[in-house]
Amino acid sequence: MSKSTGGTAAPQPGTMPESRMSKYRWVIVTLLFIAIGINYIDRQMIGILKDTLQKDLQWTEIQYAQIVFWFQCAYAIGFLTFGRVIDKIGVKIGYAVAFTIWTIASIGHGLIHTVTQFAVARFVLGFGESGSFPSSLKAVSQWFPQKERAQAVGIFNAGTAMGPIITPLLVPWITIAFGWRAAFISIGIVTALWLFAWLLMYRQPEKHPKVNAAELAHIRSDVDQHSGEEIEKISWFKLLTFRGTWAYALGKFLTDPIWWLYLFWLPDFLGKAYGLDLKSFGPPLIAIYILADVGSVVGGWSSSKQIQMGRTPNAARKTTMLLCAFAVIPIVFAQFVGNLWGAVAIIGVAAAAHQAWSANLMTLPSDIFPKAAVASVIGIGGTAGAIGGMLMTTYNGYILEFFGSYQPIFIVAGSAYLVAITVIHLLTPHLKRIPIEKIRVG
C-alpha cells in the first residue's frame, strides 16, 4: 500500500498520478489574490490621503466620517445582493462586473471637486467591492475540492494584507510627484489590466483547456459526498431563528468595525500623534500590516493544531479567540505611548490579534451549519459587520471633531472583543451542528 505524504491525497481510481496532474487551479487562486490586493489598495487610499484631501476639499472630521459611512452602507447592501447576482450570471461575468464598477469608481475619485461628489464615488466603490469576496469564495468552491478550499481561501485572503502594505509605498510617491488626483486615476487605469487577464484566463474547470483529466477528477473528487446539500433551498428568515446565526453576526458587528478603524483612521492617528506625513508613515504602516498577516496565519494554525491534539472545535476556537481578545486590550493605552515604535508594536499586536480572531470567527458558520447554509450565514454576518462599521464611523467622526482625541475610540477597540466572545459563548456554548432538515425551506 502506498503512503500519501505531505497531506496529499492518493490519486482516485482511473486518474493520473499527482505528479502528472495539471495545476491550473493555483493560477486561478493567484488571480483571486491579486484582485483582493487591488480591492484593498483602492479602499485604503482614502485613509492614506485623509490629511491631503481634508486640506484640499476643506471637509470636517464629521464629513470624512460620513464619506466612510456611505462606503460601508453600499458595502452592506452589496454584500446581501451580489451573491445572488453572481449565482445567476456566473463567477466570470459576475466578478468582471464587480471589478469594473469599483475600478470606474476609483478612477472617478480623481475627477471630483466636492465632498458630496466624493461621497457618491465612495458609495459606488463600496458597492462594487462588495462583490469581491462572494465571487472569490464561489470560484474556490468551483475550482478546489473541499480538502483544499481552506488553503485556497487563505491564499487569496492574504491579499487583504498585501494591499495595505503596497498602498503606503505607492500612493504617497505618486501624490508627492503628481498630486492626489493622479494617484486615484493612474492606479485605477493600471490595475484595470487585471480585468483583461480574468476574462482571458477564467472558465469553468471542465471547459478549460489548461485543465487535464487528472486535475478535473481531483477538483470533482468529493462532489458526490455533499451533493444532497448543494441543491437545498435555504431561507434567510429561517436562518435568523438560530442562535448560531446571531452569534456569528454579532461577532462581526462588534469586531469588524475595528479593522475599518485601522484602514481609514490609522494614518491620521500616526500623523496627529507623532507628526508623520506622506513621506514618513509608510514604514510604520507596513510593519503593522505585516504583523496582521502573521496573526492571520498563526490564529488559524492555533485552533487547527488544538483540534489535531484532541480538543473540540468549540474549545479550540474559543480559547484562541479569548487569547486574541486579551491581546487587543493594550491598544487602549496607545495614545499615551511617547515612542512611535512602541505605539506601532501595540497597534501591530492588536491588528494581528484581530486577524487571528477573524480567522477563527469565519470558521463558525461551517462549524455550526451544513454546507448549503454557510454562504447565506456569511452574507448575513458580512452585512452586520458593515452596519457595525457604519455606526463606529459616525462615532469616530463626532469624537474627533469635538474632542480631538483617539482615546475614546481606542477604548471601544480594546473592549469590543471581550464583549464579542462573551456574546458568542452565551449564544453558542457548545457549537452544536445544525442538521440540514432543520433549515431547509418547506
XYZ file of C-alpha atoms in Angstrom:
442
model
C 0.000 0.000 0.000
C 1.393 3.364 -0.960
C 1.639 6.158 1.548
C 0.493 9.702 0.982
C 2.943 12.363 2.028
C 2.587 15.996 2.978
C -1.192 15.632 3.309
C -1.630 14.915 -0.455
C -4.471 12.568 -1.172
C -3.790 9.414 -3.143
C -4.967 9.545 -6.773
C -8.534 8.485 -7.399
C -9.124 5.308 -9.357
C -8.838 5.932 -13.065
C -6.980 9.255 -12.676
C -3.404 10.182 -13.499
C -0.817 10.310 -10.682
C -0.473 13.601 -8.815
C 2.925 14.231 -10.452
C 1.238 14.308 -13.888
C -1.726 16.426 -12.809
C -2.078 19.949 -14.179
C -2.041 22.725 -11.570
C -4.171 25.414 -13.178
C -6.380 25.816 -10.104
C -3.443 27.571 -8.414
C -3.300 30.071 -11.291
C -6.944 30.862 -10.593
C -6.332 31.429 -6.887
C -3.389 33.692 -7.776
C -5.764 35.832 -9.858
C -8.120 35.997 -6.863
C -5.222 37.002 -4.572
C -4.239 39.874 -6.893
C -7.847 41.087 -7.150
C -8.259 41.179 -3.350
C -4.977 43.102 -3.109
C -6.255 45.663 -5.644
C -9.526 45.833 -3.704
C -7.698 46.821 -0.521
C -5.410 49.308 -2.281
C -8.484 51.122 -3.620
C -10.324 51.150 -0.296
C -7.311 52.181 1.817
C -6.246 55.114 -0.345
C -8.665 57.460 1.409
C -7.044 56.712 4.766
C -3.555 57.349 3.413
C -4.667 60.607 1.760
C -7.025 61.801 4.517
C -4.954 64.812 5.579
C -4.176 65.827 1.986
C -7.821 65.566 0.919
C -9.030 67.321 4.048
C -6.857 70.335 3.297
C -7.756 70.439 -0.395
C -11.516 69.810 -0.146
C -11.973 71.538 3.226
C -14.039 68.793 4.868
C -14.506 68.338 8.616
C -13.934 65.179 10.658
C -17.692 64.585 10.612
C -17.832 64.928 6.814
C -14.923 62.489 6.476
C -16.814 60.039 8.684
C -19.907 60.483 6.517
C -17.890 59.655 3.394
C -16.627 56.439 5.019
C -20.177 55.766 6.254
C -21.588 55.763 2.719
C -18.851 53.403 1.536
C -19.815 50.969 4.300
C -23.527 51.432 3.612
C -23.028 50.428 -0.024
C -20.834 47.535 1.094
C -23.612 46.266 3.363
C -26.192 46.491 0.591
C -23.892 44.856 -1.931
C -22.904 42.006 0.393
C -26.546 40.912 0.598
C -27.243 41.263 -3.125
C -24.065 40.403 -5.036
C -24.062 36.743 -4.034
C -27.417 36.186 -5.718
C -26.304 38.117 -8.811
C -23.158 36.005 -9.109
C -25.167 32.806 -8.682
C -27.368 33.923 -11.563
C -24.814 35.167 -14.120
C -21.753 33.159 -13.069
C -18.400 33.908 -11.439
C -16.571 35.016 -14.597
C -19.041 37.733 -15.598
C -20.122 38.494 -12.017
C -16.598 39.270 -10.819
C -15.878 41.215 -14.014
C -18.947 43.380 -13.373
C -17.977 43.987 -9.723
C -14.358 44.804 -10.642
C -15.460 47.165 -13.418
C -17.808 49.045 -11.082
C -15.213 49.580 -8.379
C -12.416 50.437 -10.830
C -14.514 53.118 -12.557
C -15.445 54.483 -9.122
C -11.800 54.505 -8.027
C -10.752 56.456 -11.126
C -13.738 58.753 -10.567
C -12.273 59.843 -7.213
C -9.639 61.748 -9.175
C -12.256 63.744 -11.084
C -14.387 65.103 -8.226
C -14.378 68.592 -6.688
C -16.828 68.498 -3.758
C -17.416 66.430 -0.630
C -20.780 65.243 -1.989
C -19.196 64.036 -5.218
C -16.534 62.221 -3.207
C -19.219 60.505 -1.109
C -21.011 59.360 -4.286
C -17.778 57.932 -5.700
C -17.131 56.195 -2.401
C -20.647 54.700 -2.362
C -20.187 53.227 -5.839
C -16.741 51.924 -4.836
C -18.219 50.165 -1.801
C -20.977 48.548 -3.841
C -18.534 47.236 -6.443
C -16.042 45.986 -3.868
C -18.750 44.028 -2.055
C -18.770 41.565 -4.970
C -15.161 40.554 -4.414
C -15.468 38.048 -1.568
C -18.657 36.322 -2.823
C -17.015 35.910 -6.244
C -13.757 34.626 -4.784
C -15.437 32.144 -2.456
C -17.646 30.805 -5.235
C -14.647 30.480 -7.577
C -12.786 28.488 -4.926
C -15.799 26.194 -4.468
C -15.765 25.505 -8.227
C -12.015 25.010 -8.613
C -10.979 23.218 -5.412
C -12.076 20.049 -3.640
C -13.230 20.521 -0.075
C -9.908 19.357 1.391
C -8.048 22.221 -0.363
C -10.585 25.017 -0.051
C -9.368 26.395 3.292
C -5.828 26.615 1.910
C -7.059 28.347 -1.247
C -9.157 30.825 0.743
C -6.151 31.547 2.954
C -4.042 32.345 -0.111
C -6.461 34.790 -1.731
C -7.383 36.325 1.634
C -3.697 37.202 2.125
C -4.399 39.945 -0.420
C -6.154 41.852 2.379
C -2.702 42.425 3.874
C -0.845 42.799 0.574
C -2.975 45.820 -0.397
C -2.363 47.783 2.826
C 1.372 47.029 2.568
C 1.639 48.298 -1.028
C -0.585 51.364 -0.567
C 1.682 53.404 1.779
C 4.611 52.704 -0.541
C 2.928 53.591 -3.826
C 0.288 56.230 -3.123
C 2.449 58.805 -1.294
C 5.082 58.656 -4.036
C 2.534 59.323 -6.807
C 0.805 62.017 -4.744
C 4.001 63.909 -3.969
C 5.149 63.718 -7.597
C 1.871 64.266 -9.467
C -0.917 65.051 -6.973
C -3.648 63.022 -5.298
C -5.901 63.020 -8.364
C -3.175 61.304 -10.365
C -2.891 58.658 -7.642
C -6.538 57.615 -7.998
C -6.563 57.798 -11.807
C -3.225 56.096 -12.513
C -3.713 53.235 -10.069
C -7.224 52.636 -11.390
C -6.013 52.507 -15.001
C -3.051 50.223 -14.278
C -4.984 47.772 -12.091
C -7.691 47.526 -14.778
C -5.268 45.186 -16.571
C -6.415 42.500 -14.132
C -9.833 42.535 -15.791
C -8.377 41.512 -19.153
C -6.393 38.701 -17.528
C -9.515 37.486 -15.702
C -11.714 37.434 -18.801
C -8.981 35.704 -20.786
C -7.985 33.075 -18.194
C -11.118 32.204 -16.214
C -13.507 29.457 -17.295
C -15.255 26.564 -15.583
C -12.710 23.790 -14.854
C -14.432 21.287 -17.160
C -14.272 23.787 -20.046
C -10.698 24.975 -19.538
C -8.059 23.731 -21.994
C -5.326 24.060 -19.337
C -7.033 21.555 -17.023
C -6.293 17.895 -17.762
C -8.429 14.904 -16.791
C -6.427 14.209 -13.636
C -6.853 17.720 -12.260
C -10.544 17.770 -13.133
C -11.041 14.443 -11.347
C -9.177 15.876 -8.350
C -11.350 19.006 -8.312
C -14.510 16.896 -8.519
C -13.270 14.208 -6.117
C -15.731 14.972 -3.311
C -18.744 16.352 -5.214
C -20.880 13.302 -4.538
C -20.216 13.435 -0.791
C -22.208 16.646 -0.361
C -24.468 16.728 -3.402
C -27.542 16.405 -1.231
C -26.774 19.670 0.498
C -25.867 21.570 -2.678
C -29.444 21.589 -4.018
C -31.194 22.643 -0.834
C -33.045 25.968 -0.778
C -32.324 27.942 2.346
C -34.422 30.789 3.744
C -32.561 33.683 5.337
C -35.576 34.313 7.560
C -35.348 30.766 8.874
C -31.624 31.143 9.486
C -32.367 34.150 11.679
C -34.209 31.867 14.111
C -30.963 30.083 15.050
C -28.607 31.279 17.764
C -25.607 30.314 15.651
C -26.531 32.904 13.036
C -26.762 35.610 15.669
C -23.510 34.524 17.309
C -21.648 34.952 14.040
C -23.473 38.143 13.009
C -22.977 39.858 16.376
C -19.339 38.777 16.442
C -18.879 40.504 13.088
C -20.973 43.509 14.151
C -18.794 44.113 17.211
C -15.316 43.469 15.776
C -15.326 44.215 12.025
C -15.517 47.973 12.784
C -12.105 47.756 14.456
C -10.485 46.640 11.205
C -12.227 49.519 9.404
C -10.699 51.780 12.061
C -7.192 50.624 11.130
C -7.827 51.053 7.400
C -9.422 54.500 7.473
C -8.052 56.259 10.589
C -4.670 54.772 11.461
C -2.637 57.065 9.147
C -4.461 60.057 10.638
C -3.653 58.905 14.190
C 0.037 58.425 13.379
C 0.106 61.874 11.781
C -1.514 63.659 14.713
C 0.267 61.754 17.484
C 3.772 61.526 16.005
C 3.898 64.155 13.269
C 4.127 61.657 10.411
C 3.140 62.608 6.875
C 3.005 61.108 3.378
C 6.793 60.799 3.311
C 7.221 59.095 6.675
C 4.288 56.914 7.742
C 4.987 54.152 5.195
C 7.339 52.004 7.356
C 5.104 52.080 10.493
C 2.005 51.114 8.472
C 3.864 48.341 6.665
C 5.125 46.936 9.981
C 1.594 46.912 11.407
C 0.116 45.087 8.412
C 2.938 42.547 8.274
C 2.158 41.722 11.899
C -1.518 41.476 10.958
C -0.685 38.993 8.199
C 1.330 36.874 10.621
C -1.562 36.972 13.090
C -3.973 35.637 10.487
C -1.763 32.620 9.768
C -0.933 31.914 13.419
C -4.546 32.306 14.535
C -5.794 29.773 12.019
C -2.927 27.403 12.804
C -3.523 27.639 16.557
C -7.086 26.344 16.614
C -6.343 23.724 13.948
C -3.388 22.434 15.981
C -5.510 22.222 19.119
C -8.147 20.192 17.262
C -5.444 17.840 15.961
C -4.320 17.362 19.559
C -7.810 16.214 20.552
C -9.582 19.361 21.711
C -13.093 20.017 20.452
C -13.623 22.726 17.821
C -15.664 24.599 20.433
C -12.764 24.680 22.908
C -10.098 25.322 20.275
C -11.876 28.214 18.565
C -12.966 29.959 21.745
C -9.646 29.568 23.537
C -7.853 31.156 20.596
C -10.433 33.931 20.331
C -10.236 34.645 24.061
C -6.443 34.990 23.848
C -6.916 37.375 20.913
C -9.405 39.424 22.938
C -6.829 39.883 25.710
C -4.049 40.716 23.218
C -6.070 43.676 21.873
C -6.591 45.367 25.265
C -3.270 47.314 25.353
C -4.445 49.434 22.398
C -6.444 51.389 24.997
C -3.115 52.962 26.036
C -1.690 53.549 22.523
C -2.333 57.291 22.612
C -0.197 57.692 25.749
C 2.902 55.969 24.330
C 5.558 58.604 23.674
C 7.657 56.445 21.352
C 6.412 55.866 17.787
C 7.636 52.293 17.507
C 6.242 51.448 20.918
C 2.817 52.522 19.653
C 3.377 50.618 16.403
C 4.132 47.479 18.422
C 0.913 47.825 20.456
C -1.244 48.550 17.407
C 0.505 45.857 15.373
C -0.205 43.227 18.024
C -3.828 44.405 18.171
C -4.122 44.154 14.374
C -2.535 40.691 14.448
C -4.968 39.652 17.162
C -7.866 40.920 15.067
C -6.793 38.863 12.069
C -6.272 35.781 14.241
C -9.710 36.396 15.750
C -11.256 36.740 12.286
C -9.608 33.555 11.033
C -11.476 31.683 13.772
C -14.700 33.693 13.650
C -15.049 32.961 9.927
C -14.997 29.210 10.644
C -18.055 29.355 12.914
C -20.660 29.148 10.116
C -19.073 25.940 8.774
C -18.715 24.572 12.319
C -22.400 25.103 13.068
C -24.313 24.965 9.769
C -24.462 22.489 6.887
C -22.662 23.469 3.709
C -25.804 24.661 1.948
C -26.391 27.371 4.576
C -22.826 28.604 5.109
C -22.783 31.231 2.333
C -26.077 32.731 3.489
C -24.865 32.979 7.089
C -21.638 34.597 5.879
C -23.707 37.129 3.914
C -25.765 37.987 6.991
C -22.609 38.334 9.067
C -20.876 40.489 6.450
C -23.808 42.883 6.390
C -23.868 43.011 10.198
C -20.150 43.842 10.202
C -20.674 46.662 7.707
C -23.539 48.091 9.772
C -21.320 47.996 12.856
C -18.671 49.824 10.842
C -21.177 52.498 9.852
C -22.067 53.130 13.492
C -18.465 53.271 14.647
C -17.517 55.511 11.739
C -20.152 58.023 12.848
C -18.896 57.751 16.431
C -15.284 58.322 15.326
C -16.205 61.448 13.365
C -18.007 63.118 16.245
C -15.332 62.164 18.800
C -12.529 63.604 16.677
C -14.486 66.711 15.679
C -15.479 67.718 19.217
C -12.777 66.159 21.421
C -9.816 65.740 19.054
C -8.690 62.590 20.852
C -8.434 58.946 19.827
C -8.657 57.755 23.432
C -12.467 57.127 23.472
C -12.108 55.338 20.117
C -9.309 53.087 21.373
C -11.350 52.223 24.474
C -14.033 50.797 22.200
C -11.406 48.992 20.119
C -9.824 47.442 23.194
C -13.038 46.167 24.754
C -15.058 45.028 21.709
C -13.526 41.549 21.507
C -14.168 40.629 25.129
C -17.791 41.659 24.681
C -17.971 39.687 21.433
C -16.520 36.421 22.813
C -18.925 36.659 25.744
C -21.902 37.086 23.408
C -20.732 34.258 21.137
C -20.289 31.859 24.046
C -23.649 32.702 25.592
C -25.425 32.139 22.276
C -23.477 29.015 21.264
C -21.979 27.364 24.359
C -21.218 24.111 22.516
C -21.095 24.972 18.760
C -23.525 22.136 18.052
C -24.002 21.390 14.371
C -27.481 22.002 12.973
C -28.800 19.269 10.631
C -29.959 20.210 7.153
C -33.507 19.038 7.923
C -33.977 21.898 10.353
C -33.151 24.687 7.926
C -34.446 23.599 4.519
C -37.366 25.517 3.035
C -40.696 23.682 3.411
